[in-house]
Amino acid sequence: DAAGISLIGAIAGNSSGSISNCKVIFLSDSYIKGTNKIGAVVGSGSVQNCEVKSQAIGTVITGNDYVGGITGYGDCDNCHVYANVAGNDYVGGIAGNSSDCSMCSFTGKVTGRKYVGGIVGDGYRVKSCKSVADIFASSYAGGIVGYGNSSNVTACYSDGTITSTSSSASYFGGIIGYAYSGTVYHSFSTVTCSISGNYKYTLYDCCTVGALG
């Protein structure tokens, strides 16, 4: 178990280098819990070639802001999560915030308030990632990225559901909840969600399938 205030992870709270080749397994009574920058591997830092699995039924990674299945704040490459993640803002199945996330996958549930994504809550570059997630949020929620400023999403796939937790919910999307600008290229979604709001990104060779209302 790891519980604290901020910068909490099973491997490290904060890492200035890169953590690689690790595996975190949550048993039935294990958990990671804190406030800001919370991750199963590291609270803040870059991670590659790591896997997180949970044998527990409920949520095992919990925090307030910047919460992720791998890292709360940092880049990820070839990381995979099979667990449930929950927080308030900037919550992602892989990372709460990431400028570069590639070849990662998430399977589980992600719960937050806003800026909530199946892969990253707030992200810049996401490539070759897959999310199969049940996402619960009030706004700015996406199957891959919840919110992004100049986000670029390439060759990603999302499935699952996005469920509103607010009567005034807005900015839901199968790939990106809201992106001020950027591109989505060669990506596909079968997420079932409610979607509304303004979108300023450009889609290339993409397909979104699901219940949109």
Short mmCIF file of C-alpha atoms in Angstrom, two decimals:
data_model
loop_
_atom_site.label_atom_id
_atom_site.label_comp_id
_atom_site.label_asym_id
_atom_site.label_seq_id
_atom_site.Cartn_x
_atom_site.Cartn_y
_atom_site.Cartn_z
CA ASP A 1 0.00 0.00 0.00
CA ALA A 2 1.08 3.57 -0.62
CA ALA A 3 -0.79 6.50 0.85
CA GLY A 4 0.32 10.10 1.25
CA ILE A 5 -0.26 13.71 0.33
CA SER A 6 1.28 14.19 -3.13
CA LEU A 7 3.87 12.65 -5.46
CA ILE A 8 2.89 9.07 -4.66
CA GLY A 9 3.83 5.94 -6.61
CA ALA A 10 4.57 2.30 -5.84
CA ILE A 11 8.06 2.58 -7.36
CA ALA A 12 8.84 6.26 -6.76
CA GLY A 13 7.12 9.47 -5.76
CA ASN A 14 9.15 11.62 -8.14
CA SER A 15 11.70 10.63 -10.77
CA SER A 16 13.90 12.94 -12.83
CA GLY A 17 15.03 10.05 -15.01
CA SER A 18 13.02 7.25 -16.63
CA ILE A 19 11.60 4.21 -14.85
CA SER A 20 11.58 1.09 -17.03
CA ASN A 21 10.85 -2.64 -17.02
CA CYS A 22 8.69 -2.88 -13.92
CA LYS A 23 5.44 -4.53 -12.89
CA VAL A 24 2.99 -3.41 -10.20
CA ILE A 25 0.35 -5.87 -8.97
CA PHE A 26 -2.46 -4.79 -6.65
CA LEU A 27 -3.72 -7.57 -4.41
CA SER A 28 -7.25 -7.54 -3.02
CA ASP A 29 -6.39 -5.12 -0.21
CA SER A 30 -3.75 -2.97 -1.96
CA TYR A 31 -4.08 0.61 -3.13
CA ILE A 32 -2.35 3.88 -4.07
CA LYS A 33 -3.94 6.98 -2.56
CA GLY A 34 -2.95 10.63 -2.27
CA THR A 35 -3.81 14.14 -3.42
CA ASN A 36 -1.88 15.47 -6.45
CA LYS A 37 0.40 13.70 -8.93
CA ILE A 38 -0.51 10.13 -8.08
CA GLY A 39 0.43 7.09 -10.20
CA ALA A 40 0.67 3.36 -9.72
CA VAL A 41 4.33 3.45 -10.81
CA VAL A 42 5.42 7.03 -10.11
CA GLY A 43 3.72 10.24 -9.03
CA SER A 44 5.70 12.41 -11.45
CA GLY A 45 8.16 11.04 -14.00
CA SER A 46 8.58 9.22 -17.30
CA VAL A 47 7.93 5.48 -17.56
CA GLN A 48 8.57 2.84 -20.21
CA ASN A 49 7.93 -0.89 -20.56
CA CYS A 50 5.86 -1.21 -17.39
CA GLU A 51 2.64 -3.00 -16.50
CA VAL A 52 0.03 -2.47 -13.79
CA LYS A 53 -2.53 -5.13 -12.88
CA SER A 54 -5.18 -5.25 -10.19
CA GLN A 55 -6.75 -8.29 -8.55
CA ALA A 56 -9.09 -6.01 -6.59
CA ILE A 57 -12.65 -5.26 -7.73
CA GLY A 58 -12.77 -1.60 -6.76
CA THR A 59 -10.62 1.45 -7.52
CA VAL A 60 -6.99 1.02 -6.49
CA ILE A 61 -5.43 4.28 -7.74
CA THR A 62 -7.04 7.36 -6.18
CA GLY A 63 -6.15 11.03 -5.89
CA ASN A 64 -7.32 14.57 -6.56
CA ASP A 65 -5.52 16.16 -9.52
CA TYR A 66 -3.06 14.59 -11.98
CA VAL A 67 -3.86 10.95 -11.38
CA GLY A 68 -2.85 8.14 -13.75
CA GLY A 69 -2.68 4.39 -13.96
CA ILE A 70 1.07 4.65 -14.64
CA THR A 71 2.10 8.21 -13.77
CA GLY A 72 0.29 11.25 -12.52
CA TYR A 73 2.48 13.60 -14.55
CA GLY A 74 4.93 12.38 -17.20
CA ASP A 75 5.56 10.62 -20.51
CA CYS A 76 4.88 6.93 -21.13
CA ASP A 77 6.02 4.39 -23.70
CA ASN A 78 4.84 0.77 -23.97
CA CYS A 79 2.95 0.75 -20.69
CA HIS A 80 -0.20 -1.23 -19.95
CA VAL A 81 -2.78 -0.91 -17.17
CA TYR A 82 -5.55 -3.26 -16.05
CA ALA A 83 -7.03 -1.40 -13.07
CA ASN A 84 -9.49 1.31 -12.01
CA VAL A 85 -8.38 4.93 -11.60
CA ALA A 86 -10.20 7.83 -9.90
CA GLY A 87 -9.56 11.50 -9.16
CA ASN A 88 -10.94 14.98 -9.71
CA ASP A 89 -9.21 16.86 -12.56
CA TYR A 90 -6.59 15.61 -15.03
CA VAL A 91 -7.24 11.90 -14.66
CA GLY A 92 -6.14 9.28 -17.20
CA GLY A 93 -5.97 5.53 -17.52
CA ILE A 94 -2.25 5.87 -18.25
CA ALA A 95 -1.32 9.44 -17.23
CA GLY A 96 -3.02 12.47 -15.73
CA ASN A 97 -0.86 14.73 -17.89
CA SER A 98 1.54 13.66 -20.62
CA SER A 99 3.29 15.44 -23.46
CA ASP A 100 4.21 12.17 -25.18
CA CYS A 101 2.41 8.82 -24.77
CA SER A 102 2.91 5.95 -27.21
CA MET A 103 2.15 2.24 -27.53
CA CYS A 104 0.17 2.16 -24.29
CA SER A 105 -3.10 0.45 -23.41
CA PHE A 106 -5.68 0.76 -20.67
CA THR A 107 -8.49 -1.56 -19.60
CA GLY A 108 -10.69 -0.54 -16.69
CA LYS A 109 -12.70 2.35 -15.26
CA VAL A 110 -11.66 6.00 -15.07
CA THR A 111 -13.62 8.37 -12.84
CA GLY A 112 -13.10 12.11 -12.52
CA ARG A 113 -14.67 15.53 -12.74
CA LYS A 114 -13.09 17.15 -15.80
CA TYR A 115 -10.11 16.56 -18.11
CA VAL A 116 -10.62 12.80 -17.98
CA GLY A 117 -9.32 10.38 -20.64
CA GLY A 118 -9.01 6.68 -21.27
CA ILE A 119 -5.30 7.19 -21.93
CA VAL A 120 -4.43 10.72 -20.73
CA GLY A 121 -6.43 13.41 -18.99
CA ASP A 122 -4.43 16.22 -20.61
CA GLY A 123 -2.13 15.31 -23.47
CA TYR A 124 -0.12 16.73 -26.34
CA ARG A 125 1.08 13.76 -28.42
CA VAL A 126 -0.59 10.33 -28.23
CA LYS A 127 0.32 7.58 -30.70
CA SER A 128 -0.60 3.91 -31.15
CA CYS A 129 -2.59 3.66 -27.93
CA LYS A 130 -5.68 1.63 -27.09
CA SER A 131 -8.30 2.23 -24.43
CA VAL A 132 -11.19 -0.01 -23.39
CA ALA A 133 -12.67 2.06 -20.61
CA ASP A 134 -15.81 3.02 -18.77
CA ILE A 135 -15.33 6.73 -18.15
CA PHE A 136 -17.36 8.83 -15.70
CA ALA A 137 -16.96 12.61 -15.79
CA SER A 138 -18.84 15.90 -15.73
CA SER A 139 -17.05 17.50 -18.71
CA TYR A 140 -13.98 17.35 -20.97
CA ALA A 141 -13.89 13.57 -21.28
CA GLY A 142 -12.54 11.48 -24.16
CA GLY A 143 -11.91 7.85 -24.97
CA ILE A 144 -8.23 8.69 -25.57
CA VAL A 145 -7.64 12.29 -24.40
CA GLY A 146 -9.87 14.33 -22.12
CA TYR A 147 -8.43 17.76 -22.92
CA GLY A 148 -5.62 18.95 -25.11
CA ASN A 149 -4.10 22.19 -26.32
CA SER A 150 -2.67 21.44 -29.79
CA SER A 151 -3.17 17.71 -29.24
CA ASN A 152 -2.00 15.25 -31.89
CA VAL A 153 -3.56 11.79 -31.76
CA THR A 154 -2.35 9.16 -34.24
CA ALA A 155 -3.33 5.52 -34.78
CA CYS A 156 -5.36 5.19 -31.59
CA TYR A 157 -8.46 3.14 -30.78
CA SER A 158 -11.01 3.55 -28.01
CA ASP A 159 -13.96 1.44 -26.89
CA GLY A 160 -16.26 1.47 -23.86
CA THR A 161 -18.57 4.14 -22.49
CA ILE A 162 -18.48 7.74 -21.33
CA THR A 163 -21.14 8.56 -18.77
CA SER A 164 -22.09 12.04 -17.61
CA THR A 165 -22.03 12.72 -13.88
CA SER A 166 -23.52 16.21 -14.30
CA SER A 167 -26.74 17.58 -15.79
CA SER A 168 -24.69 20.32 -17.46
CA ALA A 169 -22.09 18.00 -18.98
CA SER A 170 -20.23 19.11 -22.10
CA TYR A 171 -17.31 18.23 -24.33
CA PHE A 172 -17.45 14.45 -24.59
CA GLY A 173 -15.81 12.61 -27.48
CA GLY A 174 -14.88 9.10 -28.53
CA ILE A 175 -11.28 10.20 -29.21
CA ILE A 176 -10.87 13.67 -27.63
CA GLY A 177 -13.25 15.46 -25.29
CA TYR A 178 -11.97 18.92 -26.21
CA ALA A 179 -8.95 20.10 -28.15
CA TYR A 180 -8.34 23.77 -28.82
CA SER A 181 -6.33 22.82 -31.90
CA GLY A 182 -4.37 19.88 -33.31
CA THR A 183 -5.01 16.77 -35.38
CA VAL A 184 -6.52 13.30 -35.07
CA TYR A 185 -5.12 10.90 -37.67
CA HIS A 186 -5.93 7.25 -38.47
CA SER A 187 -7.88 6.76 -35.25
CA PHE A 188 -11.09 4.88 -34.54
CA SER A 189 -13.62 4.87 -31.72
CA THR A 190 -16.58 2.69 -30.79
CA VAL A 191 -17.23 4.54 -27.54
CA THR A 192 -20.85 5.17 -26.57
CA CYS A 193 -21.16 8.71 -25.23
CA SER A 194 -22.97 12.03 -25.17
CA ILE A 195 -21.15 14.75 -27.06
CA SER A 196 -21.57 18.51 -27.32
CA GLY A 197 -19.57 21.68 -27.67
CA ASN A 198 -17.01 23.25 -29.99
CA TYR A 199 -14.18 21.36 -31.67
CA LYS A 200 -11.20 22.94 -33.40
CA TYR A 201 -9.10 19.93 -34.31
CA THR A 202 -8.84 18.38 -37.77
CA LEU A 203 -9.74 14.76 -38.48
CA TYR A 204 -7.87 12.73 -41.10
CA ASP A 205 -8.98 9.22 -42.14
CA CYS A 206 -10.83 8.66 -38.88
CA CYS A 207 -14.07 7.00 -37.89
CA THR A 208 -16.15 7.37 -34.77
CA VAL A 209 -18.90 4.82 -34.18
CA GLY A 210 -21.28 4.75 -31.25
CA ALA A 211 -24.29 6.42 -29.74
CA LEU A 212 -23.83 10.17 -30.01
CA GLY A 213 -26.45 12.53 -28.69
#
